[in-house]
Coordinates of C-alpha atoms in Angstrom, one line a residue:
N168 CA -26.3 13.7 4.1
E169 CA -28.4 15.4 1.4
E170 CA -25.4 17.6 0.5
T171 CA -23.6 14.4 -0.7
L172 CA -26.5 13.5 -3.1
E173 CA -26.6 17.1 -4.4
F174 CA -22.8 17.0 -4.9
V175 CA -22.9 13.8 -6.9
E176 CA -25.7 15.2 -9.1
K177 CA -23.7 18.4 -9.7
C178 CA -20.5 16.4 -10.5
D179 CA -22.5 14.2 -12.9
K180 CA -23.7 17.2 -14.9
E181 CA -20.5 19.3 -14.7
F182 CA -18.2 16.5 -15.8
N183 CA -20.6 14.4 -17.9
L184 CA -19.9 11.3 -15.8
N185 CA -23.0 9.3 -16.6
V186 CA -23.3 8.2 -12.9
V187 CA -25.4 5.1 -12.2
W188 CA -27.3 5.4 -9.0
V189 CA -27.4 1.9 -7.4
E190 CA -29.6 1.3 -4.3
S191 CA -29.6 -1.7 -2.1
V192 CA -32.6 -4.1 -1.9
I193 CA -32.7 -6.1 1.3
H194 CA -34.7 -9.4 1.1
E195 CA -36.2 -11.4 3.9
G196 CA -34.9 -14.9 4.8
W197 CA -31.9 -16.4 3.1
A198 CA -32.1 -14.4 -0.1
G199 CA -29.0 -12.2 -0.6
T200 CA -29.0 -8.4 -1.2
T201 CA -29.7 -7.2 -4.7
H202 CA -30.0 -3.8 -6.3
K203 CA -32.2 -1.4 -8.2
I204 CA -31.4 1.6 -10.3
V205 CA -32.6 5.0 -9.1
N206 CA -31.6 8.6 -9.7
F207 CA -31.1 11.8 -7.8
E208 CA -34.8 12.4 -7.5
T209 CA -35.9 8.9 -6.6
A210 CA -33.0 7.9 -4.3
N211 CA -34.2 6.8 -0.9
R212 CA -33.8 9.4 1.8
D213 CA -35.9 8.3 4.7
G214 CA -33.5 5.7 6.2
S215 CA -35.9 2.8 5.6
I216 CA -33.3 0.8 3.7
F217 CA -30.8 1.1 6.5
E218 CA -33.6 0.1 9.0
K219 CA -34.5 -2.9 6.9
M220 CA -30.9 -4.0 6.9
I221 CA -30.8 -3.6 10.7
E222 CA -34.0 -5.6 11.1
K223 CA -32.3 -8.5 9.3
Y224 CA -28.6 -8.3 10.4
G225 CA -28.7 -6.1 13.6
I226 CA -27.1 -2.8 14.4
P227 CA -23.7 -2.4 12.7
N228 CA -20.6 -1.4 14.7
L229 CA -16.9 -2.1 15.0
S230 CA -17.6 -5.8 15.7
W231 CA -20.3 -6.2 13.1
M232 CA -19.3 -4.3 9.9
H233 CA -22.2 -5.3 7.7
C234 CA -23.7 -2.0 6.8
S235 CA -21.1 -1.2 4.1
R236 CA -21.3 -4.9 2.9
E237 CA -25.1 -4.9 2.5
L238 CA -25.8 -1.3 1.6
K239 CA -22.9 -0.8 -0.8
T240 CA -20.7 -3.7 -1.8
R241 CA -23.3 -6.4 -2.4
A242 CA -25.6 -3.9 -4.1
I243 CA -22.8 -2.8 -6.5
D244 CA -21.8 -6.4 -7.1
S245 CA -25.4 -7.2 -8.0
Y246 CA -25.3 -4.4 -10.5
L247 CA -22.0 -5.6 -11.9
K248 CA -23.4 -9.1 -12.4
S249 CA -26.5 -7.6 -14.2
I250 CA -24.3 -5.9 -16.8
G251 CA -21.8 -8.7 -17.2
W252 CA -18.9 -7.1 -15.3
M253 CA -18.9 -9.8 -12.7
T254 CA -19.3 -13.5 -13.7
K255 CA -19.1 -16.9 -12.1
R256 CA -16.0 -19.1 -12.4
G257 CA -16.9 -22.3 -10.7
N258 CA -18.1 -21.3 -7.2
M259 CA -16.3 -17.9 -7.3
D260 CA -17.4 -14.5 -8.5
V261 CA -14.8 -13.0 -10.8
I262 CA -14.8 -9.2 -11.4
N263 CA -14.2 -8.3 -15.0
C264 CA -13.4 -4.6 -14.5
H265 CA -11.1 -2.4 -12.4
R266 CA -12.2 -0.6 -9.3
A267 CA -10.9 3.0 -8.7
I268 CA -10.5 3.8 -5.0
G269 CA -10.2 7.4 -3.9
Y270 CA -7.3 7.0 -1.4
R271 CA -4.9 9.9 -1.7
A272 CA -1.1 10.0 -1.7
D273 CA -1.2 11.0 2.0
E274 CA -3.2 7.9 2.8
I275 CA -0.8 5.4 1.3
D276 CA -0.9 3.2 4.3
R277 CA -4.5 2.3 3.3
V278 CA -3.5 0.9 0.0
K279 CA -4.3 -2.8 -0.2
S280 CA -1.2 -5.0 -0.7
T281 CA -2.9 -7.2 -3.2
Y282 CA -4.4 -4.4 -5.3
I283 CA -2.8 -5.5 -8.6
E284 CA -4.3 -9.0 -8.5
D285 CA -7.5 -7.6 -7.2
K286 CA -7.8 -5.2 -10.1
I287 CA -7.8 -2.1 -8.0
I288 CA -6.3 1.2 -9.0
Y289 CA -5.6 4.2 -6.8
P290 CA -5.4 7.2 -9.2
L291 CA -5.1 9.9 -6.4
A292 CA -2.2 7.9 -4.8
F293 CA -0.2 6.9 -7.8
E294 CA -1.2 8.1 -11.3
H295 CA -2.1 11.6 -10.1
P296 CA -0.8 11.9 -6.5
M297 CA -3.0 14.2 -4.4
T298 CA -3.1 15.3 -0.8
K299 CA -6.1 16.5 1.2
Q300 CA -4.9 20.1 0.8
M301 CA -4.6 19.8 -3.0
I302 CA -8.1 18.3 -3.2
N303 CA -9.4 21.2 -1.0
T304 CA -7.7 23.8 -3.2
F305 CA -9.2 22.2 -6.4
W306 CA -12.7 22.5 -5.1
R307 CA -12.2 25.9 -3.6
D308 CA -11.6 27.2 -7.1
M309 CA -14.6 25.4 -8.6
P310 CA -18.1 26.9 -9.0
F311 CA -19.5 24.4 -6.5
R312 CA -18.2 22.0 -3.9
L313 CA -19.4 19.5 -1.2
E314 CA -21.1 21.7 1.3
L315 CA -20.1 19.7 4.3
K316 CA -17.6 20.2 7.1
G317 CA -14.8 17.7 7.0
Y318 CA -16.0 15.9 10.1
E319 CA -19.6 15.7 9.0
G320 CA -18.8 13.2 6.2
N321 CA -21.1 11.6 3.7
C322 CA -22.8 9.4 6.2
K323 CA -24.4 11.4 9.0
F324 CA -23.6 9.3 12.0
C325 CA -21.2 6.7 10.7
W326 CA -20.0 4.6 13.6
K327 CA -16.5 4.6 12.1
K328 CA -16.2 8.3 13.1
S329 CA -14.1 9.1 16.1
L330 CA -15.8 9.8 19.4
R331 CA -14.7 13.4 19.1
K332 CA -16.5 13.8 15.8
Q333 CA -19.6 12.1 17.3
M334 CA -19.6 14.4 20.3
T335 CA -19.2 17.4 18.0
L336 CA -22.1 16.4 15.8
A337 CA -24.2 15.5 18.8
T338 CA -23.7 19.1 19.9
E339 CA -24.2 20.8 16.5
R340 CA -26.8 18.5 14.9
P341 CA -28.5 16.4 17.6
E342 CA -31.4 15.5 15.3
I343 CA -29.3 13.2 13.1
Y344 CA -29.1 10.8 16.1
E345 CA -32.8 10.3 16.4
F346 CA -32.4 7.3 14.0
T347 CA -29.6 5.6 16.0
R348 CA -31.5 6.2 19.3
R349 CA -34.6 4.6 17.9
M350 CA -32.7 1.6 16.4
E351 CA -30.9 0.9 19.7
K352 CA -34.3 0.8 21.4
L353 CA -36.0 -1.4 18.8
H354 CA -33.1 -3.7 17.8
G355 CA -30.7 -3.9 20.8
K356 CA -31.3 -7.6 20.8
T357 CA -31.4 -8.2 17.1
G358 CA -28.6 -10.0 15.1
A359 CA -25.9 -12.6 15.6
G360 CA -23.5 -12.4 18.6
I361 CA -26.0 -11.0 21.1
E362 CA -25.7 -14.0 23.4
E363 CA -21.9 -13.6 23.5
G364 CA -22.2 -9.9 24.0
T365 CA -20.1 -9.1 20.9
G366 CA -20.6 -5.4 20.0
C367 CA -22.9 -4.9 23.0
N368 CA -22.8 -2.6 26.0
S369 CA -22.7 -3.7 29.6
E370 CA -26.5 -4.2 29.5
G371 CA -26.1 -6.7 26.7
N372 CA -27.7 -4.5 24.0
R373 CA -26.1 -4.0 20.6
V374 CA -25.1 -0.3 20.2
F375 CA -23.5 1.7 17.3
F376 CA -20.5 3.6 18.6
R377 CA -16.9 3.1 19.6
G378 CA -16.1 1.6 22.9
N379 CA -19.6 0.0 22.9
N380 CA -21.1 3.4 23.5
S381 CA -24.8 4.0 22.9
T382 CA -26.4 7.1 21.5
E383 CA -27.2 8.2 25.0
D384 CA -23.6 7.7 26.0
I385 CA -22.4 10.0 23.2
F386 CA -24.8 12.7 24.3
A387 CA -23.7 12.3 27.9
M388 CA -20.0 12.6 26.9
A389 CA -20.8 15.7 24.8
Q390 CA -22.1 17.5 28.0
D391 CA -18.5 17.6 29.3
D392 CA -15.9 20.1 28.1
F393 CA -14.0 18.8 25.1
N394 CA -12.2 20.2 22.1
P395 CA -14.5 19.9 19.1
A396 CA -13.5 18.3 15.9
I397 CA -11.7 20.4 13.3
D398 CA -13.1 21.2 9.9
D399 CA -10.3 20.0 7.6
S400 CA -12.2 20.8 4.4
V401 CA -10.8 24.4 4.6
N402 CA -7.2 23.2 5.1
Y403 CA -5.4 24.4 1.9
E404 CA -1.8 24.7 2.8
V405 CA -0.5 23.0 6.0
Q406 CA 0.0 19.3 5.9
M407 CA -1.3 18.1 9.3
E408 CA 0.7 15.2 10.7
L409 CA -0.2 13.2 13.8
L410 CA 2.9 12.2 15.8
G411 CA 2.7 9.4 18.3
E412 CA -0.5 7.7 19.3
L413 CA -3.9 9.2 18.7
D414 CA -6.0 10.4 21.5
E415 CA -8.7 7.8 22.3
L416 CA -11.3 10.3 21.2
D417 CA -9.7 10.6 17.7
Q418 CA -9.6 6.9 16.9
S419 CA -11.5 6.3 13.6
N420 CA -11.7 4.1 10.4
G421 CA -10.7 5.3 7.0
C422 CA -13.9 4.2 5.3
E423 CA -15.9 7.1 6.6
E424 CA -13.7 9.5 4.5
S425 CA -13.4 7.5 1.3
C426 CA -15.4 6.5 -1.8
E427 CA -15.0 4.1 -4.7
A428 CA -16.2 3.8 -8.2
Y429 CA -16.2 1.1 -10.9

């Protein structure tokens, strides 16, 4: 979402962060993903990098989680190597810095058990414990904030979103799914695991969404009556707790709501 890029730029200027904008470079053949440095003005916005990644690795989904790997992790690792913060020790890459992960105190179940040896810190979970409501209150009182509803998220159509969020967005912002619809038509047979049907629908085509649902399936589901997703970005006081099992429509993955920095 463009609002995310604008928010990063405003934070960079407001807090003097010296943000480094790292963009993934996908190479043909066996060459691994590298990076290039961009900025707010030059950062890619047309989806072509995502499409190039799909052309090489196929459509990402719950069975094939390579979008974060190729578009974020490997690009960042490439940058770290370029500045000497990641080095080789034998055949292993060794990171020479700490990673700060934005999990909050109310997301403690997402903390990695090996975080100490992996040089990971969780400032909002331990050093400065924060909840979603506390974060919302902080930004409410700032001169600017991320101008997105809680269920919109930084990635427009992230396949990790719950089906309820996808259905809500398909109703409110149908244009953001033009990309996924086109990718499913062009690359339904692209990538590993197609022969086994892993991450594919009943027709044997790779699709994006939970339950092996295609973009057309999401739009069909959105035609039925359903309770839309709630915007939790304006939740300032009440700690919402989910008791028992989640409704199938609300199953999601944490990555869609987190960020990390080095």
